[in-house]
Amino acid sequence: MGLPPTSIDGLIERGRSRRMENNGTQIDSKKQFQLDLDKIVSGEDTRTTLMIKNIPNKYTSKMLLVAIDENHKGTYDFLYLPIDFKNKCNVGYAFINMLSPSHIIPFYEAFNGKKWEKFNSEKVASLAYGRIQGRQLL
């Protein structure tokens, strides 16, 4: 004998509400990684490690360094572009640790929301705070 329809309906409803809770939590956790330039300027946010997202897969570490060093040389002490060695391509994101939170503002203005120059890519760079913060922990 199966479960009465109300039990199944209850399970389905519980599953829906759980999904909504999870989505809400996911949105909240994403929000904690969003950059707020006003909080950086006021000194309220002192994080220094950023995740650079949507990097075209054909970019090499050297190409990324050239793009960053064009206007930001000496403002960071760590850069990591993970590579998928099987495909010989980067995985689409990198981590950079700025020497000071104040360096984030010009970096953000130069990269966030901008298309990448090489390979006629349609990808648009996006910046967020890294989950792991600081050169020591990276």
PDB file of C-alpha atoms in Angstrom:
ATOM      1  CA  MET A   1       0.000   0.000   0.000  1.00  0.00           C
ATOM      2  CA  GLY A   2       1.374   3.454  -0.933  1.00  0.00           C
ATOM      3  CA  LEU A   3       1.476   6.628   1.066  1.00  0.00           C
ATOM      4  CA  PRO A   4      -1.673   8.716   1.155  1.00  0.00           C
ATOM      5  CA  PRO A   5      -1.580  11.643  -1.338  1.00  0.00           C
ATOM      6  CA  THR A   6      -1.354  14.198   1.450  1.00  0.00           C
ATOM      7  CA  SER A   7       1.937  12.663   2.617  1.00  0.00           C
ATOM      8  CA  ILE A   8       3.428  12.823  -0.872  1.00  0.00           C
ATOM      9  CA  ASP A   9       2.161  16.382  -1.288  1.00  0.00           C
ATOM     10  CA  GLY A  10       3.714  17.219   2.066  1.00  0.00           C
ATOM     11  CA  LEU A  11       7.050  15.716   1.014  1.00  0.00           C
ATOM     12  CA  ILE A  12       7.001  17.606  -2.286  1.00  0.00           C
ATOM     13  CA  GLU A  13       6.153  20.847  -0.495  1.00  0.00           C
ATOM     14  CA  ARG A  14       8.909  20.276   2.064  1.00  0.00           C
ATOM     15  CA  GLY A  15      11.360  19.652  -0.790  1.00  0.00           C
ATOM     16  CA  ARG A  16      10.310  22.910  -2.467  1.00  0.00           C
ATOM     17  CA  SER A  17      10.736  24.965   0.682  1.00  0.00           C
ATOM     18  CA  ARG A  18      14.110  23.345   1.355  1.00  0.00           C
ATOM     19  CA  ARG A  19      15.244  24.244  -2.184  1.00  0.00           C
ATOM     20  CA  MET A  20      14.144  27.829  -1.653  1.00  0.00           C
ATOM     21  CA  GLU A  21      16.050  27.970   1.641  1.00  0.00           C
ATOM     22  CA  ASN A  22      19.145  26.590  -0.073  1.00  0.00           C
ATOM     23  CA  ASN A  23      18.828  29.106  -2.899  1.00  0.00           C
ATOM     24  CA  GLY A  24      18.413  31.903  -0.373  1.00  0.00           C
ATOM     25  CA  THR A  25      21.522  30.720   1.444  1.00  0.00           C
ATOM     26  CA  GLN A  26      23.406  30.496  -1.834  1.00  0.00           C
ATOM     27  CA  ILE A  27      22.447  34.070  -2.687  1.00  0.00           C
ATOM     28  CA  ASP A  28      23.467  35.260   0.799  1.00  0.00           C
ATOM     29  CA  SER A  29      26.823  33.499   0.561  1.00  0.00           C
ATOM     30  CA  LYS A  30      27.435  35.045  -2.871  1.00  0.00           C
ATOM     31  CA  LYS A  31      26.628  38.469  -1.429  1.00  0.00           C
ATOM     32  CA  GLN A  32      29.420  38.179   1.151  1.00  0.00           C
ATOM     33  CA  PHE A  33      31.929  37.966  -1.729  1.00  0.00           C
ATOM     34  CA  GLN A  34      30.603  41.028  -3.611  1.00  0.00           C
ATOM     35  CA  LEU A  35      32.826  44.084  -3.666  1.00  0.00           C
ATOM     36  CA  ASP A  36      31.418  47.277  -2.203  1.00  0.00           C
ATOM     37  CA  LEU A  37      33.739  50.142  -3.180  1.00  0.00           C
ATOM     38  CA  ASP A  38      32.191  52.482  -0.590  1.00  0.00           C
ATOM     39  CA  LYS A  39      33.079  50.037   2.208  1.00  0.00           C
ATOM     40  CA  ILE A  40      36.638  49.834   0.882  1.00  0.00           C
ATOM     41  CA  VAL A  41      36.952  53.641   0.746  1.00  0.00           C
ATOM     42  CA  SER A  42      35.562  54.011   4.289  1.00  0.00           C
ATOM     43  CA  GLY A  43      37.938  51.330   5.593  1.00  0.00           C
ATOM     44  CA  GLU A  44      35.017  49.152   6.678  1.00  0.00           C
ATOM     45  CA  ASP A  45      36.110  46.288   4.363  1.00  0.00           C
ATOM     46  CA  THR A  46      39.798  45.424   4.624  1.00  0.00           C
ATOM     47  CA  ARG A  47      39.905  42.233   2.550  1.00  0.00           C
ATOM     48  CA  THR A  48      42.635  42.085  -0.097  1.00  0.00           C
ATOM     49  CA  THR A  49      42.218  38.827  -2.033  1.00  0.00           C
ATOM     50  CA  LEU A  50      40.106  38.866  -5.184  1.00  0.00           C
ATOM     51  CA  MET A  51      38.845  36.233  -7.553  1.00  0.00           C
ATOM     52  CA  ILE A  52      38.989  37.290 -11.204  1.00  0.00           C
ATOM     53  CA  LYS A  53      36.238  35.390 -13.034  1.00  0.00           C
ATOM     54  CA  ASN A  54      35.410  34.761 -16.708  1.00  0.00           C
ATOM     55  CA  ILE A  55      38.987  34.671 -17.984  1.00  0.00           C
ATOM     56  CA  PRO A  56      39.134  33.270 -21.530  1.00  0.00           C
ATOM     57  CA  ASN A  57      40.550  29.734 -21.313  1.00  0.00           C
ATOM     58  CA  LYS A  58      43.357  30.433 -23.777  1.00  0.00           C
ATOM     59  CA  TYR A  59      44.887  33.150 -21.564  1.00  0.00           C
ATOM     60  CA  THR A  60      48.229  32.065 -20.122  1.00  0.00           C
ATOM     61  CA  SER A  61      49.717  33.226 -16.824  1.00  0.00           C
ATOM     62  CA  LYS A  62      52.098  35.426 -18.789  1.00  0.00           C
ATOM     63  CA  MET A  63      49.240  37.088 -20.747  1.00  0.00           C
ATOM     64  CA  LEU A  64      47.319  37.721 -17.536  1.00  0.00           C
ATOM     65  CA  LEU A  65      50.415  39.199 -15.884  1.00  0.00           C
ATOM     66  CA  VAL A  66      50.961  41.531 -18.866  1.00  0.00           C
ATOM     67  CA  ALA A  67      47.307  42.672 -18.743  1.00  0.00           C
ATOM     68  CA  ILE A  68      47.479  43.323 -14.990  1.00  0.00           C
ATOM     69  CA  ASP A  69      50.976  44.858 -14.924  1.00  0.00           C
ATOM     70  CA  GLU A  70      50.029  47.384 -17.594  1.00  0.00           C
ATOM     71  CA  ASN A  71      48.526  49.607 -14.882  1.00  0.00           C
ATOM     72  CA  HIS A  72      48.795  47.670 -11.613  1.00  0.00           C
ATOM     73  CA  LYS A  73      52.406  46.528 -11.331  1.00  0.00           C
ATOM     74  CA  GLY A  74      53.597  46.624  -7.718  1.00  0.00           C
ATOM     75  CA  THR A  75      50.066  46.656  -6.246  1.00  0.00           C
ATOM     76  CA  TYR A  76      49.793  42.911  -5.607  1.00  0.00           C
ATOM     77  CA  ASP A  77      51.942  40.194  -4.064  1.00  0.00           C
ATOM     78  CA  PHE A  78      50.233  37.024  -5.292  1.00  0.00           C
ATOM     79  CA  LEU A  79      48.618  35.859  -8.541  1.00  0.00           C
ATOM     80  CA  TYR A  80      47.427  32.337  -9.262  1.00  0.00           C
ATOM     81  CA  LEU A  81      45.816  31.183 -12.508  1.00  0.00           C
ATOM     82  CA  PRO A  82      44.838  27.508 -12.145  1.00  0.00           C
ATOM     83  CA  ILE A  83      45.603  25.444 -15.250  1.00  0.00           C
ATOM     84  CA  ASP A  84      43.895  22.292 -16.486  1.00  0.00           C
ATOM     85  CA  PHE A  85      47.001  20.459 -17.678  1.00  0.00           C
ATOM     86  CA  LYS A  86      44.952  17.853 -19.547  1.00  0.00           C
ATOM     87  CA  ASN A  87      43.479  20.546 -21.820  1.00  0.00           C
ATOM     88  CA  LYS A  88      46.456  22.925 -21.481  1.00  0.00           C
ATOM     89  CA  CYS A  89      44.065  25.799 -20.704  1.00  0.00           C
ATOM     90  CA  ASN A  90      43.268  27.879 -17.644  1.00  0.00           C
ATOM     91  CA  VAL A  91      40.057  27.061 -15.804  1.00  0.00           C
ATOM     92  CA  GLY A  92      38.514  30.528 -16.241  1.00  0.00           C
ATOM     93  CA  TYR A  93      39.366  32.228 -12.967  1.00  0.00           C
ATOM     94  CA  ALA A  94      42.378  33.478 -11.020  1.00  0.00           C
ATOM     95  CA  PHE A  95      43.203  34.768  -7.551  1.00  0.00           C
ATOM     96  CA  ILE A  96      45.113  37.961  -6.840  1.00  0.00           C
ATOM     97  CA  ASN A  97      46.087  39.406  -3.474  1.00  0.00           C
ATOM     98  CA  MET A  98      46.424  43.177  -3.409  1.00  0.00           C
ATOM     99  CA  LEU A  99      48.969  44.804  -1.086  1.00  0.00           C
ATOM    100  CA  SER A 100      46.252  47.092   0.289  1.00  0.00           C
ATOM    101  CA  PRO A 101      42.452  47.259   0.038  1.00  0.00           C
ATOM    102  CA  SER A 102      42.869  50.717  -1.574  1.00  0.00           C
ATOM    103  CA  HIS A 103      44.506  49.062  -4.620  1.00  0.00           C
ATOM    104  CA  ILE A 104      41.258  47.188  -5.285  1.00  0.00           C
ATOM    105  CA  ILE A 105      39.420  50.319  -6.451  1.00  0.00           C
ATOM    106  CA  PRO A 106      41.554  51.144  -9.539  1.00  0.00           C
ATOM    107  CA  PHE A 107      41.873  47.413 -10.268  1.00  0.00           C
ATOM    108  CA  TYR A 108      38.086  47.046 -10.114  1.00  0.00           C
ATOM    109  CA  GLU A 109      37.585  50.046 -12.391  1.00  0.00           C
ATOM    110  CA  ALA A 110      40.074  48.628 -14.917  1.00  0.00           C
ATOM    111  CA  PHE A 111      38.779  45.047 -15.051  1.00  0.00           C
ATOM    112  CA  ASN A 112      35.271  44.535 -13.683  1.00  0.00           C
ATOM    113  CA  GLY A 113      32.650  44.446 -16.426  1.00  0.00           C
ATOM    114  CA  LYS A 114      35.255  44.744 -19.195  1.00  0.00           C
ATOM    115  CA  LYS A 115      35.742  42.397 -22.137  1.00  0.00           C
ATOM    116  CA  TRP A 116      39.102  40.693 -22.481  1.00  0.00           C
ATOM    117  CA  GLU A 117      41.293  42.091 -25.251  1.00  0.00           C
ATOM    118  CA  LYS A 118      42.750  38.888 -26.671  1.00  0.00           C
ATOM    119  CA  PHE A 119      41.102  36.129 -28.719  1.00  0.00           C
ATOM    120  CA  ASN A 120      37.988  38.197 -29.583  1.00  0.00           C
ATOM    121  CA  SER A 121      36.374  36.721 -26.489  1.00  0.00           C
ATOM    122  CA  GLU A 122      32.849  37.699 -25.513  1.00  0.00           C
ATOM    123  CA  LYS A 123      33.654  36.933 -21.874  1.00  0.00           C
ATOM    124  CA  VAL A 124      33.324  39.836 -19.453  1.00  0.00           C
ATOM    125  CA  ALA A 125      35.638  40.000 -16.451  1.00  0.00           C
ATOM    126  CA  SER A 126      33.998  39.890 -13.061  1.00  0.00           C
ATOM    127  CA  LEU A 127      35.611  40.455  -9.656  1.00  0.00           C
ATOM    128  CA  ALA A 128      34.615  39.103  -6.269  1.00  0.00           C
ATOM    129  CA  TYR A 129      36.354  38.582  -2.954  1.00  0.00           C
ATOM    130  CA  GLY A 130      38.144  35.264  -2.602  1.00  0.00           C
ATOM    131  CA  ARG A 131      36.849  32.829  -0.016  1.00  0.00           C
ATOM    132  CA  ILE A 132      40.425  32.505   1.270  1.00  0.00           C
ATOM    133  CA  GLN A 133      41.968  35.845   2.238  1.00  0.00           C
ATOM    134  CA  GLY A 134      45.599  36.936   2.457  1.00  0.00           C
ATOM    135  CA  ARG A 135      48.864  35.830   0.924  1.00  0.00           C
ATOM    136  CA  GLN A 136      49.762  33.601   3.890  1.00  0.00           C
ATOM    137  CA  LEU A 137      46.650  31.470   3.539  1.00  0.00           C
ATOM    138  CA  LEU A 138      46.798  31.382  -0.253  1.00  0.00           C
TER     139      LEU A 138
END
